[in-house]
Amino acid sequence: MFVTETAEKIKSMEIRGAGRIARAAAEALRHHALETPARDLISFQREVGRAAQTLVATRPTAVSLSNAVHIVTEGLEQAVSYEEAQEGVISRAGQFIRSSHEALGKIAMFGARHIRDGDTILTHCNSEAALGCIIEAHRSGKEIEVFATEVRPRNQGLITIRTLNDAGIKTNFIVDSAVRSFIHEIDLVFVGADAITVNGAVVNKIGTAQVAHTATEARVNVLVAAETYKFAPRTIIGEIIRIEERDGSEVLADEISRALTHVTVRNPVFDVTPSEFIDLIVTEAGVIPPQMAYIIIKDYLGWGIEEFNKNFETGTGNGE
Ligand code: RI2
């Protein structure tokens, strides 16, 4: 089944990157709405609900995933017929995918304006939102150079340097721990985000916090490129973003770690960069200081408080 396959690919990181997994989940729900044998309202709602849960459970940190699923399934419970419910899921999924691509286009345009002719930019991991800005700056004729980190343990840096190379951008490939050594050659840091909390903290690939800390200490600006659906509405009601920790075998081969009986390999995939190490967040709704995260959550996502109040009134909220 397409949903199970998509969920497996997201879990194994064959499909990866916060924006891509969000679009893949929307696509899987659209496909499911068309293909599920459920042909009455109640079983359709149940089927789509189950598919939504399967998809959301794949990667706990990327809020883009749960936001995408939320957007696509919004109104499903209120539908009065099977046809209305099916049509709703299909059109909202299509709309989400389209708006995600449009958001990337706007972010590239806004972000590129912050890159000056002659700038050297450091990027960490592989973010299509961040790379969009860099590539757009190059496309508009600015002479730029990039430093890209390797990104242990999954080496997403390789995808980044291939993309930059294909775009014809002069690129330096460095190990993660070399950031401090090169920071004085850098004019600007540009990274993506997996989640942004209400206090403007950015959850992104492990190592981002070190990069941002190093950059701030060296007076280098740190910009984050993120679609509005990467902001985490439920942080408004105190929910904490869970940091995914993946299998230790991604870091150290099992045959080696098995022999080291006193050693545990820890493999957190993301870390949290506090807002004081971030200068600006480039969204499709505009370029904002991280302190404005609450506005984005309230005006562009809108749920969190509302849902909490709804649940609270019906006695199912945490506040019970
Ligand atoms: P875009 C990735 O997560 C990286 O942390 C990257 O910075 C972030 O998603 C955002 O990527 P992973 O899937 O949505 O590699 O900008 O763990 O492509």
Coordinates of C-alpha atoms and ligand atoms in Angstrom, one line a residue:
M1 CA 0.0 0.0 0.0
F2 CA 1.3 3.4 -1.0
V3 CA 1.0 4.9 2.5
T4 CA 3.0 2.1 4.1
E5 CA 5.6 2.4 1.4
T6 CA 5.9 6.1 1.8
A7 CA 6.1 5.8 5.6
E8 CA 8.9 3.2 5.2
K9 CA 10.8 5.5 2.9
I10 CA 10.4 8.4 5.3
K11 CA 11.6 6.3 8.2
S12 CA 14.6 4.9 6.4
M13 CA 15.3 8.5 5.1
E14 CA 15.1 7.4 1.4
I15 CA 12.7 10.3 1.4
R16 CA 14.2 13.0 3.6
G17 CA 14.3 16.8 4.2
A18 CA 11.6 18.4 6.1
G19 CA 9.8 19.9 3.1
R20 CA 10.1 16.8 1.0
I21 CA 8.6 14.5 3.7
A22 CA 5.7 16.9 4.2
R23 CA 4.9 16.8 0.5
A24 CA 5.4 13.0 0.3
A25 CA 2.9 12.6 3.2
A26 CA 0.4 14.9 1.5
E27 CA 0.8 12.9 -1.7
A28 CA 0.4 9.6 0.1
L29 CA -2.9 10.8 1.7
R30 CA -4.1 12.0 -1.7
H31 CA -3.3 8.6 -3.2
H32 CA -4.9 6.8 -0.2
A33 CA -8.1 8.9 -0.6
L34 CA -8.4 7.7 -4.2
E35 CA -7.4 4.1 -3.7
T36 CA -8.9 3.1 -0.3
P37 CA -11.7 0.5 -0.7
A38 CA -13.6 2.4 2.0
R39 CA -16.7 3.8 0.3
D40 CA -18.8 5.1 3.1
L41 CA -18.1 8.2 5.2
I42 CA -17.3 6.5 8.5
S43 CA -14.9 3.9 7.1
F44 CA -13.3 6.5 4.9
Q45 CA -12.7 8.8 7.9
R46 CA -11.3 5.9 9.8
E47 CA -9.0 4.8 7.0
V48 CA -7.6 8.2 6.3
G49 CA -7.2 8.8 10.0
R50 CA -5.1 5.6 10.3
A51 CA -3.0 6.6 7.3
A52 CA -2.4 10.0 8.9
Q53 CA -1.2 8.4 12.1
T54 CA 1.1 6.0 10.3
L55 CA 2.7 8.9 8.4
V56 CA 3.1 11.2 11.4
A57 CA 4.7 8.5 13.5
T58 CA 7.6 8.1 11.0
R59 CA 9.8 11.0 12.1
P60 CA 8.9 12.7 15.3
T61 CA 10.9 16.0 15.0
A62 CA 9.9 17.4 11.6
V63 CA 6.8 19.3 12.4
S64 CA 6.3 19.9 8.7
L65 CA 5.1 16.3 8.5
S66 CA 2.4 16.7 11.2
N67 CA 1.5 20.2 9.9
A68 CA 1.0 18.8 6.4
V69 CA -1.1 15.9 7.6
H70 CA -3.1 18.4 9.7
I71 CA -3.7 20.6 6.7
V72 CA -4.7 17.8 4.4
T73 CA -7.1 16.2 7.0
E74 CA -8.6 19.4 8.3
G75 CA -12.4 19.3 7.9
L76 CA -12.5 15.5 7.4
E77 CA -14.4 14.9 10.6
Q78 CA -17.0 17.6 9.6
A79 CA -17.7 16.2 6.2
V80 CA -21.3 15.1 5.7
S81 CA -20.7 12.6 2.9
Y82 CA -18.1 10.2 1.6
E83 CA -17.8 12.2 -1.6
E84 CA -17.2 15.5 0.3
A85 CA -14.6 13.9 2.6
Q86 CA -12.7 12.3 -0.4
E87 CA -12.8 15.5 -2.5
G88 CA -11.6 17.5 0.5
V89 CA -8.6 15.3 1.1
I90 CA -7.6 15.3 -2.5
S91 CA -7.9 19.0 -3.1
R92 CA -6.2 20.0 0.2
A93 CA -3.3 17.7 -0.6
G94 CA -2.9 19.1 -4.0
Q95 CA -3.1 22.6 -2.6
F96 CA -0.5 21.9 0.1
I97 CA 1.9 20.5 -2.5
R98 CA 1.5 23.5 -4.8
S99 CA 1.8 26.0 -2.0
S100 CA 4.9 24.3 -0.7
H101 CA 6.6 24.7 -4.1
E102 CA 5.4 28.3 -4.2
A103 CA 6.8 28.9 -0.8
L104 CA 10.2 27.7 -1.8
G105 CA 10.2 30.1 -4.8
K106 CA 9.4 33.1 -2.6
I107 CA 12.0 32.0 0.1
A108 CA 14.6 31.7 -2.6
M109 CA 13.8 35.3 -3.8
F110 CA 13.7 36.8 -0.4
G111 CA 16.8 35.0 0.9
A112 CA 18.9 35.8 -2.2
R113 CA 18.4 39.5 -1.4
H114 CA 20.4 38.9 1.8
I115 CA 23.4 37.5 -0.1
R116 CA 25.8 40.1 -1.5
D117 CA 28.0 40.0 -4.5
G118 CA 31.3 38.4 -3.3
D119 CA 29.8 36.6 -0.3
T120 CA 31.1 33.3 1.0
I121 CA 28.2 31.3 2.6
L122 CA 28.4 28.3 4.9
T123 CA 25.6 25.8 4.9
H124 CA 25.1 22.7 7.0
C125 CA 23.1 19.6 6.0
N126 CA 20.9 19.6 2.9
S127 CA 18.1 22.0 2.9
E128 CA 16.2 22.7 -0.3
A129 CA 14.9 26.0 1.2
A130 CA 18.5 27.2 2.1
L131 CA 20.0 26.0 -1.1
G132 CA 17.2 27.7 -3.0
C133 CA 18.4 31.1 -1.7
I134 CA 22.0 30.4 -2.5
I135 CA 21.2 29.2 -6.0
E136 CA 18.9 32.1 -6.7
A137 CA 21.7 34.6 -5.6
H138 CA 24.1 32.8 -8.1
R139 CA 21.4 32.8 -10.8
S140 CA 20.9 36.6 -10.4
G141 CA 24.6 37.1 -11.2
K142 CA 26.2 37.4 -7.8
E143 CA 29.7 36.0 -7.5
I144 CA 29.4 33.7 -4.5
E145 CA 31.3 30.8 -2.9
V146 CA 30.0 28.1 -0.5
F147 CA 31.4 26.0 2.3
A148 CA 29.4 22.9 2.8
T149 CA 29.8 20.5 5.7
E150 CA 30.0 16.7 5.4
V151 CA 27.1 16.1 7.9
R152 CA 27.9 13.0 9.9
P153 CA 26.5 10.4 10.1
R154 CA 24.3 10.3 7.0
N155 CA 26.4 12.5 4.8
Q156 CA 23.7 14.8 3.5
G157 CA 26.5 17.2 2.6
L158 CA 27.2 15.0 -0.5
I159 CA 23.7 15.9 -1.8
T160 CA 24.4 19.5 -1.1
I161 CA 27.7 19.6 -3.0
R162 CA 26.3 17.8 -6.0
T163 CA 23.5 20.3 -6.2
L164 CA 25.8 23.2 -5.9
N165 CA 28.2 21.7 -8.4
D166 CA 25.4 21.2 -10.9
A167 CA 24.4 24.8 -10.4
G168 CA 28.0 25.8 -11.2
I169 CA 28.7 27.3 -7.8
K170 CA 32.3 27.3 -6.4
T171 CA 32.1 25.0 -3.3
N172 CA 34.4 23.9 -0.5
F173 CA 33.6 20.6 1.2
I174 CA 34.7 20.4 4.8
V175 CA 34.2 18.0 7.8
D176 CA 31.8 19.1 10.4
S177 CA 34.5 19.9 12.9
A178 CA 36.3 22.3 10.5
V179 CA 33.6 25.0 10.8
R180 CA 35.5 26.9 13.5
S181 CA 38.7 26.8 11.4
F182 CA 37.0 28.4 8.4
I183 CA 34.6 30.8 10.1
H184 CA 36.7 33.9 9.4
E185 CA 36.3 33.2 5.6
I186 CA 32.5 33.1 6.0
D187 CA 30.2 36.1 5.5
L188 CA 26.9 34.4 6.1
V189 CA 25.5 31.1 7.4
F190 CA 22.4 29.8 5.7
V191 CA 20.6 26.7 7.0
G192 CA 17.2 25.1 6.9
A193 CA 14.9 24.0 9.7
D194 CA 13.0 20.9 10.7
A195 CA 10.9 22.8 13.4
I196 CA 10.7 26.3 14.8
T197 CA 9.3 26.8 18.3
V198 CA 7.2 29.7 19.6
N199 CA 10.2 31.3 21.2
G200 CA 12.1 31.3 17.9
A201 CA 14.4 28.4 18.6
V202 CA 15.3 26.5 15.5
V203 CA 15.5 22.7 15.5
N204 CA 17.7 21.5 12.7
K205 CA 20.3 18.9 11.8
I206 CA 22.6 18.0 14.6
G207 CA 25.6 20.3 14.6
T208 CA 23.5 23.4 13.6
A209 CA 23.7 24.8 17.1
Q210 CA 27.5 24.5 17.1
V211 CA 27.7 26.2 13.7
A212 CA 25.4 29.0 14.8
H213 CA 27.3 29.5 18.1
T214 CA 30.6 29.6 16.3
A215 CA 29.2 32.1 13.7
T216 CA 27.7 34.4 16.4
E217 CA 31.0 34.4 18.3
A218 CA 32.7 35.4 15.1
R219 CA 30.0 38.1 14.3
V220 CA 28.8 36.2 11.2
N221 CA 25.0 36.4 10.6
V222 CA 23.0 33.3 10.7
L223 CA 19.9 33.0 8.5
V224 CA 17.4 30.2 8.5
A225 CA 15.3 29.4 5.5
A226 CA 12.0 27.8 6.4
E227 CA 8.4 27.5 5.1
T228 CA 5.7 28.6 7.6
Y229 CA 4.6 25.0 8.0
K230 CA 7.9 24.3 9.8
F231 CA 6.7 26.4 12.7
A232 CA 5.4 24.2 15.6
P233 CA 1.9 25.4 16.7
R234 CA 1.7 23.1 19.7
T235 CA 4.7 24.8 21.3
I236 CA 2.3 27.5 22.1
I237 CA 0.6 25.1 24.6
G238 CA 3.9 24.0 26.0
E239 CA 4.5 21.0 23.9
I240 CA 8.2 20.2 23.6
I241 CA 9.7 19.1 20.3
R242 CA 10.9 15.6 20.5
I243 CA 14.4 15.1 19.2
E244 CA 14.7 12.0 17.1
E245 CA 17.5 9.6 18.1
R246 CA 18.3 7.1 15.4
D247 CA 20.1 3.8 15.6
G248 CA 23.7 3.8 16.7
S249 CA 24.7 1.7 13.7
E250 CA 24.4 4.9 11.6
V251 CA 27.4 6.2 13.5
L252 CA 29.5 3.1 14.3
A253 CA 29.2 -0.3 12.6
D254 CA 27.5 -3.0 14.8
E255 CA 30.5 -5.3 14.7
I256 CA 32.7 -2.7 16.2
S257 CA 30.3 -1.4 18.8
R258 CA 29.3 -5.0 19.9
A259 CA 33.0 -5.6 20.9
L260 CA 33.0 -2.4 23.0
T261 CA 30.8 -3.5 25.8
H262 CA 31.2 -0.3 27.9
V263 CA 30.4 2.0 25.0
T264 CA 26.9 3.2 24.0
V265 CA 26.6 5.1 20.7
R266 CA 24.3 8.0 20.9
N267 CA 22.8 9.4 17.7
P268 CA 20.5 12.4 18.1
V269 CA 19.6 13.6 14.7
F270 CA 18.7 17.2 15.5
D271 CA 19.7 19.9 17.9
V272 CA 18.2 23.2 19.1
T273 CA 19.6 26.6 18.3
P274 CA 18.3 29.3 20.6
S275 CA 16.9 32.4 19.0
E276 CA 19.9 34.6 20.2
F277 CA 22.1 32.8 17.7
I278 CA 19.8 33.4 14.8
D279 CA 19.6 36.7 13.0
L280 CA 16.7 36.2 10.6
I281 CA 14.3 33.5 9.5
V282 CA 13.4 33.7 5.8
T283 CA 9.8 32.5 5.2
E284 CA 7.4 32.8 2.3
A285 CA 5.5 35.3 4.4
G286 CA 8.5 37.5 4.8
V287 CA 11.9 37.7 6.4
I288 CA 11.4 37.9 10.2
P289 CA 13.5 38.0 13.4
P290 CA 13.1 34.7 15.3
Q291 CA 11.2 36.6 18.1
M292 CA 8.3 36.8 15.7
A293 CA 7.7 33.1 15.6
Y294 CA 4.5 33.5 17.6
I295 CA 3.0 35.7 14.9
I296 CA 3.7 33.1 12.2
I297 CA 2.1 30.4 14.2
K298 CA -0.9 32.5 15.1
D299 CA -1.5 34.1 11.7
Y300 CA -0.4 31.4 9.3
L301 CA -1.1 28.1 11.0
G302 CA -3.7 29.1 13.5
W303 CA -4.1 25.9 15.4
G304 CA -2.6 24.9 18.7
I305 CA -4.5 27.2 21.1
E306 CA -7.8 26.7 19.3
E307 CA -7.5 22.9 19.4
F308 CA -6.3 23.0 22.9
N309 CA -9.4 25.0 23.9
K310 CA -11.7 22.7 21.9
N311 CA -10.3 19.7 23.7
F312 CA -10.3 21.5 27.0
E313 CA -14.0 22.2 26.7
T314 CA -14.8 18.6 25.8
G315 CA -12.6 17.4 28.7
T316 CA -9.9 15.7 26.7
G317 CA -7.1 18.4 26.9
N318 CA -4.0 18.2 29.1
G319 CA -5.6 20.8 31.3
E320 CA -8.3 18.5 32.5
Ligands
RI2_1 P1 14.4 21.3 3.7 C1 16.7 17.9 7.0 O1 16.5 16.9 7.9 C2 17.8 18.8 7.5 O2 17.9 18.9 8.9 C3 17.5 20.1 6.8 O3 18.2 21.2 7.3 C4 16.0 20.1 7.1 O4 15.6 18.8 6.9 C5 15.2 21.1 6.2 O5 15.3 20.7 4.9 P2 16.8 15.3 7.5 O6 15.6 14.8 6.8 O7 13.0 21.1 4.0 O8 18.0 15.3 6.6 O9 14.8 22.8 3.7 O10 17.0 14.6 8.8 O11 14.8 20.6 2.5

